Amino acid sequence: MREGPDIARIASLVGDPARANMLNALMGGTALTASELALEAGVSLPTASSHLSKLMEGGLLTLASQGRHRYYGLAGPQVAGMIEAITGVAEAVGPKRVRPGPRDGAMRVARVCYDHLAGEQAVAMLDRLVARDILLRNDNEIRLGPSAASHFSAIGIDVGAKPRRPVCRACLDWSVRRSHLAGTLGAAILDKILAEKWARREKDSRAVVFSPPGKQAFERVFLG
Amino acid sequence: MREGPDIARIASLVGDPARANMLNALMGGTALTASELALEAGVSLPTASSHLSKLMEGGLLTLASQGRHRYYGLAGPQVAGMIEAITGVAEAVGPKRVRPGPRDGAMRVARVCYDHLAGEQAVAMLDRLVARDILLRNDNEIRLGPSAASHFSAIGIDVGAKPRRPVCRACLDWSVRRSHLAGTLGAAILDKILAEKWARREKDSRAVVFSPPGKQAFERVFLG
DNA sequence: AGAATGCTTCGATGGAGACCGAACTATGCG
DNA sequence: CGCATAGTTCGGTCTCCATCGAAGCATTCT
């Protein structure tokens, strides 16, 4: 009967299937409306609304009201990280997947993690950026290297702005068990990939699928 | 209504206060009996037993029977990592701690994480070992450096044995948000610290408190 | 063998909360 | 203003499960 942070409270929020589905959907990074989340969770609108207010009260979500729409999103990278950690355990102890399936394979290669890219591609990218000294890494702390500004501005990403959120962050990848790049730079790179149509997001999934030429372009720019 | 690893199942296991208390207690690293865990969770023995079988079925615990005692322990580092992640969120969104309190401070400095040392001291130690090339680090992968064997055997730790568990592992620290050393080497170092009485474990807590001379000795050996 | 200890199983109870339909509020549109 | 859409609140039902006492196994001690 010890004290400390109330982990049961947080875990029980994630522990309901409807809420877990909602959180999973929000791991895609885009904020969703209550009706979209109700559909996603397979429950009625009133039920979804009740779940959402609980998640809000628990501090796991943020809310952005725009007119008559109310967009719910994950409260931050830490929450996303927790979901990834739980997913990792569920994956490990869960029923031995009868068959990894093609979609599952695609998820391992590349997927969206909150607002940035995850999966093998993302891990390889961070490795390469560090190897080329474009980013400087010390454990989970990642800083811009001397050539970062010119390198990224050449491909249309401005790293000069100083938002409150850190520019770079390491984020643990549940499929590869290594880190990939998060932070505003990670988000900007994902934006770039999608804007250039190097890859598209799989419908109803976190998977990100590169087109063959898109993959080449990505590798030339980030793994070159 | 999407598929994938059943995160709700895992989270709901942690989501019950009694079970959360048990898991928290097991984060201390030592396996405990059902009665000890019942006491820890503040429930009767039958109730605890029921919880334990659920946790077992969920794959979060391992069981070692020794005579009439049955020792329950965390199933592995991944489970411990998940608990740390949830703890981090609970800490962040939880009621703004009225006062950090001395015990809380002690936890930040040094505590037990599963079977090894965590906290500021542990993070500093890993940094230093890597800086001295005694350990070689590439992201979460940590290997022994050339001088590791002689360095550790000089202080009575044998790194030659080849157990199934990896010798070194990086483990994310929830208070410092950086990595510390896990794996058999991490465990051996914690054993050493306690065996030499450089530090003692706080009663009913994960905190590890160094004595002044113990701290000096520890710093000389590992941070020197 | 008999007693004691450690733990699990059984059965019954009670309470929490997930759920939905209906009514209500708020915003936008013509 | 009146209608439509988005969302929340309310009231009631129903299921699940945490809980404990009592009884049942298993192991060890004497």
Short mmCIF file of C-alpha atoms (C1' of nucleotides) in Angstrom, two decimals:
data_model
loop_
_atom_site.label_atom_id
_atom_site.label_comp_id
_atom_site.label_asym_id
_atom_site.label_seq_id
_atom_site.Cartn_x
_atom_site.Cartn_y
_atom_site.Cartn_z
CA MET A 1 0.00 0.00 0.00
CA ARG A 2 2.51 2.54 -1.10
CA GLU A 3 2.26 6.11 -2.26
CA GLY A 4 3.46 7.70 -5.43
CA PRO A 5 2.11 8.60 -8.84
CA ASP A 6 -1.23 6.99 -9.45
CA ILE A 7 -0.32 4.59 -12.20
CA ALA A 8 -3.51 2.54 -11.80
CA ARG A 9 -5.57 5.57 -12.69
CA ILE A 10 -3.67 6.17 -15.91
CA ALA A 11 -3.50 2.51 -16.84
CA SER A 12 -7.20 1.97 -16.25
CA LEU A 13 -7.92 4.81 -18.65
CA VAL A 14 -6.05 2.92 -21.33
CA GLY A 15 -7.49 -0.34 -20.08
CA ASP A 16 -10.92 0.04 -21.60
CA PRO A 17 -11.15 -1.33 -25.15
CA ALA A 18 -13.10 1.63 -26.48
CA ARG A 19 -10.65 4.12 -25.05
CA ALA A 20 -7.68 2.04 -26.17
CA ASN A 21 -9.00 2.10 -29.72
CA MET A 22 -9.40 5.84 -29.55
CA LEU A 23 -5.88 6.34 -28.28
CA ASN A 24 -4.58 4.02 -30.93
CA ALA A 25 -6.33 6.01 -33.60
CA LEU A 26 -4.86 9.21 -32.21
CA MET A 27 -1.39 7.70 -32.41
CA GLY A 28 -1.74 8.53 -36.08
CA GLY A 29 -0.96 12.07 -34.98
CA THR A 30 -3.93 13.87 -36.45
CA ALA A 31 -6.52 15.15 -34.03
CA LEU A 32 -9.98 13.66 -34.53
CA THR A 33 -13.52 14.69 -33.71
CA ALA A 34 -15.73 12.92 -31.21
CA SER A 35 -17.82 11.29 -33.94
CA GLU A 36 -14.77 9.99 -35.77
CA LEU A 37 -13.48 8.54 -32.55
CA ALA A 38 -16.85 7.00 -31.75
CA LEU A 39 -16.75 5.24 -35.10
CA GLU A 40 -13.18 4.18 -34.51
CA ALA A 41 -14.01 2.73 -31.12
CA GLY A 42 -17.21 1.11 -32.27
CA VAL A 43 -19.43 2.80 -29.69
CA SER A 44 -22.27 5.28 -29.78
CA LEU A 45 -21.65 8.98 -29.65
CA PRO A 46 -22.79 9.47 -26.06
CA THR A 47 -20.54 6.66 -24.92
CA ALA A 48 -17.61 8.09 -26.81
CA SER A 49 -18.25 11.50 -25.34
CA SER A 50 -18.16 10.04 -21.87
CA HIS A 51 -14.87 8.27 -22.60
CA LEU A 52 -13.37 11.41 -24.03
CA SER A 53 -14.19 13.48 -21.00
CA LYS A 54 -12.55 10.83 -18.84
CA LEU A 55 -9.43 10.87 -20.97
CA MET A 56 -9.39 14.65 -20.81
CA GLU A 57 -9.77 14.64 -17.07
CA GLY A 58 -6.94 12.14 -16.86
CA GLY A 59 -4.72 14.51 -18.83
CA LEU A 60 -4.11 12.16 -21.72
CA LEU A 61 -5.77 14.31 -24.36
CA THR A 62 -5.84 17.90 -25.51
CA LEU A 63 -8.84 19.58 -27.00
CA ALA A 64 -8.99 22.17 -29.76
CA SER A 65 -12.39 23.67 -30.42
CA GLN A 66 -12.98 25.01 -33.90
CA GLY A 67 -16.51 26.19 -34.43
CA ARG A 68 -18.83 23.34 -33.82
CA HIS A 69 -16.04 20.81 -34.22
CA ARG A 70 -14.00 19.68 -31.29
CA TYR A 71 -10.71 18.06 -32.17
CA TYR A 72 -9.17 15.66 -29.69
CA GLY A 73 -5.49 14.84 -29.84
CA LEU A 74 -2.88 13.11 -27.69
CA ALA A 75 -1.62 15.34 -24.91
CA GLY A 76 2.02 14.95 -25.89
CA PRO A 77 4.98 12.79 -26.82
CA GLN A 78 5.19 11.31 -23.35
CA VAL A 79 1.70 9.92 -23.66
CA ALA A 80 2.54 8.58 -27.11
CA GLY A 81 5.65 6.97 -25.67
CA MET A 82 3.62 5.26 -22.99
CA ILE A 83 1.22 3.85 -25.55
CA GLU A 84 4.16 2.55 -27.56
CA ALA A 85 5.57 0.89 -24.46
CA ILE A 86 2.28 -0.81 -23.69
CA THR A 87 1.96 -1.85 -27.32
CA GLY A 88 5.40 -3.42 -27.12
CA VAL A 89 4.42 -5.56 -24.17
CA ALA A 90 1.08 -6.50 -25.67
CA GLU A 91 2.88 -7.51 -28.83
CA ALA A 92 5.40 -9.56 -26.89
CA VAL A 93 3.04 -11.44 -24.60
CA GLY A 94 0.02 -11.40 -26.87
CA PRO A 95 -1.25 -14.40 -28.79
CA LYS A 96 1.57 -15.49 -31.04
CA ARG A 97 0.50 -13.75 -34.21
CA VAL A 98 -0.79 -16.46 -36.47
CA ARG A 99 0.66 -14.63 -39.42
CA PRO A 100 2.43 -11.30 -39.51
CA GLY A 101 0.34 -10.22 -42.49
CA PRO A 102 1.33 -7.68 -45.10
CA ARG A 103 -0.05 -4.68 -43.29
CA ASP A 104 1.91 -5.63 -40.23
CA GLY A 105 5.06 -5.81 -42.33
CA ALA A 106 4.36 -2.36 -43.72
CA MET A 107 3.98 -1.06 -40.17
CA ARG A 108 7.42 -2.33 -39.30
CA VAL A 109 9.01 -0.64 -42.27
CA ALA A 110 7.47 2.77 -41.78
CA ARG A 111 4.58 4.19 -39.81
CA VAL A 112 3.41 7.35 -38.17
CA CYS A 113 4.25 7.76 -34.48
CA TYR A 114 2.25 10.66 -33.09
CA ASP A 115 3.55 13.28 -35.51
CA HIS A 116 6.74 11.84 -36.92
CA LEU A 117 8.01 8.80 -38.78
CA ALA A 118 8.77 5.50 -37.02
CA GLY A 119 9.84 2.04 -38.12
CA GLU A 120 12.95 0.67 -39.81
CA GLN A 121 13.21 3.54 -42.23
CA ALA A 122 13.04 6.09 -39.43
CA VAL A 123 15.61 4.30 -37.32
CA ALA A 124 17.97 4.06 -40.28
CA MET A 125 17.49 7.73 -40.99
CA LEU A 126 18.43 8.82 -37.49
CA ASP A 127 21.47 6.54 -37.54
CA ARG A 128 22.63 8.05 -40.78
CA LEU A 129 22.04 11.66 -39.75
CA VAL A 130 24.09 11.05 -36.63
CA ALA A 131 26.83 9.25 -38.56
CA ARG A 132 27.12 12.21 -40.91
CA ASP A 133 27.31 14.60 -37.94
CA ILE A 134 24.27 16.47 -39.18
CA LEU A 135 22.77 15.66 -35.82
CA LEU A 136 24.78 15.25 -32.65
CA ARG A 137 23.54 12.66 -30.26
CA ASN A 138 24.25 12.02 -26.64
CA ASP A 139 21.85 9.44 -25.34
CA ASN A 140 18.31 10.72 -25.71
CA GLU A 141 19.49 14.24 -26.17
CA ILE A 142 19.84 15.19 -29.81
CA ARG A 143 21.17 18.53 -31.01
CA LEU A 144 21.63 20.07 -34.39
CA GLY A 145 25.12 19.74 -35.84
CA PRO A 146 26.97 22.62 -37.48
CA SER A 147 25.85 21.64 -40.96
CA ALA A 148 22.25 20.98 -39.97
CA ALA A 149 20.84 24.37 -40.86
CA SER A 150 22.24 24.38 -44.38
CA HIS A 151 21.46 20.72 -44.95
CA PHE A 152 17.82 20.99 -43.97
CA SER A 153 17.16 24.39 -45.50
CA ALA A 154 18.42 22.97 -48.80
CA ILE A 155 15.47 20.62 -48.75
CA GLY A 156 13.02 23.19 -47.55
CA ILE A 157 12.98 22.58 -43.82
CA ASP A 158 13.69 25.51 -41.55
CA VAL A 159 15.31 24.52 -38.29
CA GLY A 160 15.93 28.08 -37.16
CA ALA A 161 12.61 28.72 -35.48
CA LYS A 162 12.63 28.26 -31.73
CA PRO A 163 9.34 26.76 -30.63
CA ARG A 164 8.77 25.65 -27.09
CA ARG A 165 8.86 22.04 -28.18
CA PRO A 166 12.37 20.67 -28.60
CA VAL A 167 13.59 20.49 -32.17
CA CYS A 168 14.97 17.02 -31.77
CA ARG A 169 14.06 14.20 -29.49
CA ALA A 170 14.79 10.51 -29.41
CA CYS A 171 11.72 8.29 -29.40
CA LEU A 172 11.86 4.56 -28.77
CA ASP A 173 10.56 2.42 -31.60
CA TRP A 174 8.51 -0.55 -30.46
CA SER A 175 9.13 -2.68 -33.52
CA VAL A 176 12.87 -2.14 -33.94
CA ARG A 177 13.61 -1.43 -30.27
CA ARG A 178 15.91 1.38 -31.26
CA SER A 179 15.37 5.12 -31.33
CA HIS A 180 14.07 7.28 -34.10
CA LEU A 181 13.83 11.03 -34.47
CA ALA A 182 10.92 12.92 -32.90
CA GLY A 183 10.51 16.60 -32.07
CA THR A 184 9.63 19.40 -34.45
CA LEU A 185 12.33 18.28 -36.87
CA GLY A 186 10.92 14.76 -36.93
CA ALA A 187 7.49 16.20 -37.58
CA ALA A 188 8.79 18.47 -40.33
CA ILE A 189 10.49 15.57 -42.06
CA LEU A 190 7.30 13.54 -42.02
CA ASP A 191 5.45 16.53 -43.46
CA LYS A 192 8.04 16.78 -46.20
CA ILE A 193 7.74 13.10 -47.07
CA LEU A 194 4.00 13.33 -47.39
CA ALA A 195 4.03 16.72 -49.14
CA GLU A 196 6.47 15.46 -51.76
CA LYS A 197 4.26 12.39 -52.13
CA TRP A 198 7.24 10.13 -51.55
CA ALA A 199 4.88 8.06 -49.48
CA ARG A 200 1.22 7.92 -48.63
CA ARG A 201 -0.57 6.96 -45.47
CA GLU A 202 -2.37 3.66 -45.56
CA LYS A 203 -6.11 4.11 -45.03
CA ASP A 204 -7.24 3.35 -41.46
CA SER A 205 -3.74 2.47 -40.35
CA ARG A 206 -0.58 4.03 -39.08
CA ALA A 207 1.37 2.44 -41.90
CA VAL A 208 3.27 4.68 -44.28
CA VAL A 209 3.94 3.22 -47.71
CA PHE A 210 6.72 4.56 -49.90
CA SER A 211 6.37 4.52 -53.68
CA PRO A 212 9.48 3.10 -55.41
CA PRO A 213 10.66 6.48 -56.72
CA GLY A 214 9.63 8.10 -53.45
CA LYS A 215 11.77 5.66 -51.54
CA GLN A 216 14.73 6.45 -53.77
CA ALA A 217 14.24 10.15 -53.22
CA PHE A 218 13.96 9.67 -49.47
CA GLU A 219 17.09 7.58 -49.34
CA ARG A 220 19.02 10.02 -51.48
CA VAL A 221 18.09 12.95 -49.26
CA PHE A 222 18.25 11.37 -45.83
CA LEU A 223 20.34 8.23 -46.13
CA GLY A 224 22.71 9.48 -48.87
CA MET B 1 -12.43 -0.70 -34.34
CA ARG B 2 -8.99 -1.69 -35.43
CA GLU B 3 -6.95 -4.79 -34.89
CA GLY B 4 -3.48 -5.20 -33.49
CA PRO B 5 -1.89 -6.02 -30.19
CA ASP B 6 -4.42 -5.96 -27.39
CA ILE B 7 -3.19 -3.00 -25.45
CA ALA B 8 -6.42 -2.65 -23.49
CA ARG B 9 -5.92 -6.09 -22.03
CA ILE B 10 -2.44 -5.27 -20.78
CA ALA B 11 -3.36 -1.82 -19.57
CA SER B 12 -6.41 -3.04 -17.69
CA LEU B 13 -4.19 -5.50 -15.84
CA VAL B 14 -2.14 -2.57 -14.59
CA GLY B 15 -5.29 -0.51 -14.16
CA ASP B 16 -6.47 -2.10 -10.95
CA PRO B 17 -5.05 -0.41 -7.84
CA ALA B 18 -4.24 -3.67 -6.10
CA ARG B 19 -2.39 -5.04 -9.09
CA ALA B 20 -0.65 -1.73 -9.70
CA ASN B 21 0.64 -1.76 -6.15
CA MET B 22 1.92 -5.29 -6.62
CA LEU B 23 3.71 -4.41 -9.84
CA ASN B 24 5.16 -1.35 -8.19
CA ALA B 25 6.48 -3.45 -5.37
CA LEU B 26 8.02 -5.87 -7.85
CA MET B 27 9.78 -2.98 -9.56
CA GLY B 28 12.12 -3.27 -6.62
CA GLY B 29 13.53 -6.25 -8.50
CA THR B 30 13.26 -8.90 -5.84
CA ALA B 31 10.64 -11.56 -6.36
CA LEU B 32 8.02 -11.65 -3.63
CA THR B 33 5.61 -14.22 -2.27
CA ALA B 34 1.86 -14.01 -2.56
CA SER B 35 1.44 -13.03 1.07
CA GLU B 36 4.00 -10.27 0.84
CA LEU B 37 2.25 -8.94 -2.23
CA ALA B 38 -1.14 -9.16 -0.54
CA LEU B 39 0.22 -7.03 2.27
CA GLU B 40 1.76 -4.63 -0.19
CA ALA B 41 -1.48 -4.27 -2.09
CA GLY B 42 -3.64 -4.04 1.01
CA VAL B 43 -5.94 -6.90 0.09
CA SER B 44 -6.69 -10.31 1.51
CA LEU B 45 -4.74 -13.34 0.46
CA PRO B 46 -7.45 -14.86 -1.74
CA THR B 47 -7.90 -11.58 -3.55
CA ALA B 48 -4.17 -11.25 -4.09
CA SER B 49 -3.99 -14.78 -5.38
CA SER B 50 -6.69 -14.04 -7.91
CA HIS B 51 -4.86 -10.94 -9.07
CA LEU B 52 -1.61 -12.83 -9.36
CA SER B 53 -3.10 -15.50 -11.55
CA LYS B 54 -4.49 -12.79 -13.81
CA LEU B 55 -1.11 -11.14 -14.06
CA MET B 56 0.46 -14.49 -14.81
CA GLU B 57 -2.07 -15.25 -17.49
CA GLY B 58 -1.42 -11.83 -18.98
CA GLY B 59 2.26 -12.64 -19.18
CA LEU B 60 3.42 -9.84 -16.92
CA LEU B 61 4.85 -12.04 -14.20
CA THR B 62 7.06 -15.06 -13.83
CA LEU B 63 6.74 -17.62 -11.11
CA ALA B 64 9.46 -19.54 -9.31
CA SER B 65 8.27 -22.22 -6.95
CA GLN B 66 10.61 -23.07 -4.13
CA GLY B 67 9.18 -25.58 -1.73
CA ARG B 68 6.01 -24.18 -0.34
CA HIS B 69 6.95 -20.67 -1.30
CA ARG B 70 6.00 -19.25 -4.65
CA TYR B 71 8.00 -16.25 -5.72
CA TYR B 72 6.45 -13.86 -8.20
CA GLY B 73 8.61 -11.51 -10.22
CA LEU B 74 8.28 -9.19 -13.18
CA ALA B 75 8.37 -11.05 -16.47
CA GLY B 76 11.22 -8.98 -17.85
CA PRO B 77 12.80 -5.63 -18.59
CA GLN B 78 10.19 -4.78 -21.19
CA VAL B 79 7.45 -5.02 -18.60
CA ALA B 80 9.54 -2.92 -16.23
CA GLY B 81 10.02 -0.37 -18.99
CA MET B 82 6.30 -0.17 -19.56
CA ILE B 83 5.65 0.46 -15.89
CA GLU B 84 8.26 3.18 -15.91
CA ALA B 85 6.58 4.79 -18.90
CA ILE B 86 3.18 4.74 -17.23
CA THR B 87 4.75 6.09 -14.06
CA GLY B 88 6.23 8.94 -16.05
CA VAL B 89 2.84 9.95 -17.42
CA ALA B 90 1.14 9.58 -14.06
CA GLU B 91 3.82 11.75 -12.55
CA ALA B 92 3.41 14.37 -15.26
CA VAL B 93 -0.36 14.64 -15.30
CA GLY B 94 -0.95 13.70 -11.70
CA PRO B 95 -1.83 16.17 -8.98
CA LYS B 96 0.97 18.68 -8.88
CA ARG B 97 2.94 17.23 -6.02
CA VAL B 98 2.38 19.54 -3.12
CA ARG B 99 5.92 19.02 -2.01
CA PRO B 100 8.57 16.81 -3.52
CA GLY B 101 9.42 15.44 -0.10
CA PRO B 102 12.76 14.00 0.96
CA ARG B 103 11.95 10.43 -0.02
CA ASP B 104 11.02 11.59 -3.48
CA GLY B 105 14.32 13.39 -3.77
CA ALA B 106 16.15 10.26 -2.71
CA MET B 107 14.33 8.32 -5.41
CA ARG B 108 15.60 10.72 -8.03
CA VAL B 109 19.17 10.39 -6.90
CA ALA B 110 19.28 6.61 -6.81
CA ARG B 111 16.75 3.82 -6.78
CA VAL B 112 16.32 0.23 -7.77
CA CYS B 113 14.86 -0.41 -11.21
CA TYR B 114 13.90 -4.05 -11.57
CA ASP B 115 17.32 -5.46 -10.74
CA HIS B 116 19.73 -2.62 -11.34
CA LEU B 117 20.43 0.92 -10.26
CA ALA B 118 18.49 3.89 -11.67
CA GLY B 119 18.39 7.62 -11.01
CA GLU B 120 20.89 10.41 -11.38
CA GLN B 121 23.76 8.36 -10.03
CA ALA B 122 23.07 5.54 -12.47
CA VAL B 123 22.78 7.83 -15.45
CA ALA B 124 26.03 9.54 -14.53
CA MET B 125 27.71 6.16 -14.17
CA LEU B 126 26.72 4.99 -17.62
CA ASP B 127 27.82 8.28 -19.14
CA ARG B 128 31.18 7.97 -17.50
CA LEU B 129 31.72 4.33 -18.44
CA VAL B 130 30.97 5.18 -22.05
CA ALA B 131 33.18 8.26 -21.99
CA ARG B 132 36.07 6.12 -20.70
CA ASP B 133 35.44 3.55 -23.46
CA ILE B 134 34.94 0.84 -20.89
CA LEU B 135 31.55 0.38 -22.49
CA LEU B 136 30.81 1.03 -26.15
CA ARG B 137 27.42 2.39 -26.91
CA ASN B 138 25.41 2.65 -30.08
CA ASP B 139 21.90 3.75 -29.28
CA ASN B 140 20.30 1.17 -27.02
CA GLU B 141 22.91 -1.38 -27.82
CA ILE B 142 25.76 -1.46 -25.34
CA ARG B 143 28.81 -3.68 -25.66
CA LEU B 144 31.82 -4.29 -23.51
CA GLY B 145 34.88 -2.31 -24.46
CA PRO B 146 38.36 -3.83 -24.65
CA SER B 147 39.26 -2.81 -21.13
CA ALA B 148 35.97 -3.87 -19.64
CA ALA B 149 37.01 -7.35 -18.49
CA SER B 150 40.07 -6.16 -16.60
CA HIS B 151 38.33 -3.11 -15.21
CA PHE B 152 35.40 -5.02 -13.79
CA SER B 153 37.31 -8.08 -12.63
CA ALA B 154 39.54 -5.72 -10.65
CA ILE B 155 36.52 -4.84 -8.57
CA GLY B 156 35.24 -8.36 -8.35
CA ILE B 157 32.70 -8.46 -11.15
CA ASP B 158 33.07 -11.19 -13.74
CA VAL B 159 31.77 -10.22 -17.17
CA GLY B 160 33.03 -13.33 -18.86
CA ALA B 161 30.04 -15.56 -18.20
CA LYS B 162 27.62 -15.81 -21.08
CA PRO B 163 24.11 -16.00 -19.73
CA ARG B 164 21.09 -15.85 -21.99
CA ARG B 165 20.29 -12.38 -20.79
CA PRO B 166 22.36 -9.68 -22.42
CA VAL B 167 25.24 -8.38 -20.36
CA CYS B 168 24.44 -4.77 -21.08
CA ARG B 169 21.26 -2.99 -21.93
CA ALA B 170 20.13 0.60 -21.94
CA CYS B 171 17.11 1.30 -19.79
CA LEU B 172 15.21 4.58 -19.86
CA ASP B 173 15.12 6.46 -16.58
CA TRP B 174 11.79 8.09 -15.81
CA SER B 175 13.12 10.76 -13.54
CA VAL B 176 16.14 11.89 -15.54
CA ARG B 177 14.73 10.95 -18.96
CA ARG B 178 18.09 9.53 -19.98
CA SER B 179 19.35 5.97 -20.09
CA HIS B 180 21.08 3.98 -17.43
CA LEU B 181 22.73 0.59 -17.47
CA ALA B 182 20.64 -2.56 -17.19
CA GLY B 183 21.44 -6.18 -18.05
CA THR B 184 23.47 -8.63 -16.01
CA LEU B 185 26.26 -6.10 -15.63
CA GLY B 186 23.83 -3.52 -14.28
CA ALA B 187 22.52 -6.11 -11.87
CA ALA B 188 26.01 -7.14 -10.80
CA ILE B 189 26.96 -3.54 -10.10
CA LEU B 190 23.91 -3.05 -7.91
CA ASP B 191 24.79 -6.24 -6.05
CA LYS B 192 28.29 -4.93 -5.53
CA ILE B 193 27.03 -1.60 -4.18
CA LEU B 194 24.79 -3.31 -1.66
CA ALA B 195 27.31 -6.02 -0.78
CA GLU B 196 29.99 -3.43 -0.05
CA LYS B 197 27.42 -1.54 1.99
CA TRP B 198 28.12 1.61 0.04
CA ALA B 199 24.40 2.13 0.11
CA ARG B 200 21.33 0.61 1.69
CA ARG B 201 17.83 0.18 0.42
CA GLU B 202 15.23 2.37 2.02
CA LYS B 203 12.57 0.36 3.81
CA ASP B 204 9.35 -0.06 1.79
CA SER B 205 10.68 2.00 -1.07
CA ARG B 206 12.74 1.70 -4.18
CA ALA B 207 15.07 4.41 -2.97
CA VAL B 208 18.75 3.60 -2.53
CA VAL B 209 20.62 5.77 -0.06
CA PHE B 210 24.38 6.10 -0.21
CA SER B 211 26.38 6.66 2.94
CA PRO B 212 28.90 9.48 2.60
CA PRO B 213 31.94 7.18 2.47
CA GLY B 214 29.99 4.76 0.29
CA LYS B 215 29.26 7.50 -2.16
CA GLN B 216 32.94 8.40 -2.31
CA ALA B 217 33.87 4.79 -2.93
CA PHE B 218 31.23 4.43 -5.63
CA GLU B 219 32.39 7.59 -7.37
CA ARG B 220 35.99 6.55 -7.18
CA VAL B 221 35.30 3.18 -8.76
CA PHE B 222 32.68 4.06 -11.33
CA LEU B 223 32.94 7.78 -11.94
CA GLY B 224 36.69 8.10 -11.42
"C1'" DA C 1 1.12 -39.39 11.39
"C1'" DG C 2 -0.45 -34.97 12.82
"C1'" DA C 3 -0.02 -30.10 13.04
"C1'" DA C 4 1.29 -25.82 10.97
"C1'" DT C 5 2.17 -22.80 7.23
"C1'" DG C 6 1.60 -20.97 2.43
"C1'" DC C 7 -1.35 -20.59 -1.10
"C1'" DT C 8 -5.36 -21.51 -4.27
"C1'" DT C 9 -10.23 -22.44 -5.34
"C1'" DC C 10 -15.16 -21.83 -4.50
"C1'" DG C 11 -19.32 -19.31 -3.73
"C1'" DA C 12 -21.74 -15.29 -2.71
"C1'" DT C 13 -22.08 -10.28 -2.50
"C1'" DG C 14 -21.76 -5.64 -3.76
"C1'" DG C 15 -20.33 -1.77 -6.34
"C1'" DA C 16 -18.38 0.46 -10.26
"C1'" DG C 17 -18.78 1.68 -14.80
"C1'" DA C 18 -19.79 0.80 -19.83
"C1'" DC C 19 -23.51 1.29 -22.57
"C1'" DC C 20 -27.51 3.31 -25.09
"C1'" DG C 21 -31.83 6.23 -26.11
"C1'" DA C 22 -33.75 10.47 -25.35
"C1'" DA C 23 -33.51 15.02 -24.22
"C1'" DC C 24 -30.70 19.13 -24.16
"C1'" DT C 25 -27.06 22.74 -25.74
"C1'" DA C 26 -24.28 24.94 -29.15
"C1'" DT C 27 -22.75 26.28 -33.63
"C1'" DG C 28 -23.50 26.99 -38.52
"C1'" DC C 29 -26.51 27.67 -42.70
"C1'" DG C 30 -30.13 29.65 -45.55
"C1'" DC D 1 -35.57 32.68 -37.45
"C1'" DG D 2 -35.98 27.72 -38.23
"C1'" DC D 3 -33.62 23.71 -39.54
"C1'" DA D 4 -29.50 20.72 -39.57
"C1'" DT D 5 -25.31 19.03 -37.63
"C1'" DA D 6 -21.97 18.25 -33.71
"C1'" DG D 7 -21.65 17.24 -29.15
"C1'" DT D 8 -22.85 16.69 -24.14
"C1'" DT D 9 -25.82 15.42 -20.21
"C1'" DC D 10 -29.23 12.51 -18.02
"C1'" DG D 11 -31.46 8.34 -16.45
"C1'" DG D 12 -31.70 3.63 -16.36
"C1'" DT D 13 -30.05 -1.10 -17.32
"C1'" DC D 14 -26.87 -4.64 -17.21
"C1'" DT D 15 -22.59 -6.91 -17.01
"C1'" DC D 16 -18.25 -7.52 -15.08
"C1'" DC D 17 -15.14 -8.09 -11.51
"C1'" DA D 18 -12.94 -6.95 -7.00
"C1'" DT D 19 -13.66 -8.52 -2.62
"C1'" DC D 20 -13.79 -11.70 1.36
"C1'" DG D 21 -14.86 -16.02 4.33
"C1'" DA D 22 -14.64 -20.73 4.25
"C1'" DA D 23 -12.96 -24.78 2.54
"C1'" DG D 24 -9.46 -27.39 0.00
"C1'" DC D 25 -4.41 -28.69 -1.49
"C1'" DA D 26 0.36 -28.86 -0.92
"C1'" DT D 27 4.63 -28.70 1.54
"C1'" DT D 28 7.37 -28.72 5.59
"C1'" DC D 29 8.23 -29.45 10.53
"C1'" DT D 30 8.07 -32.27 14.64
#
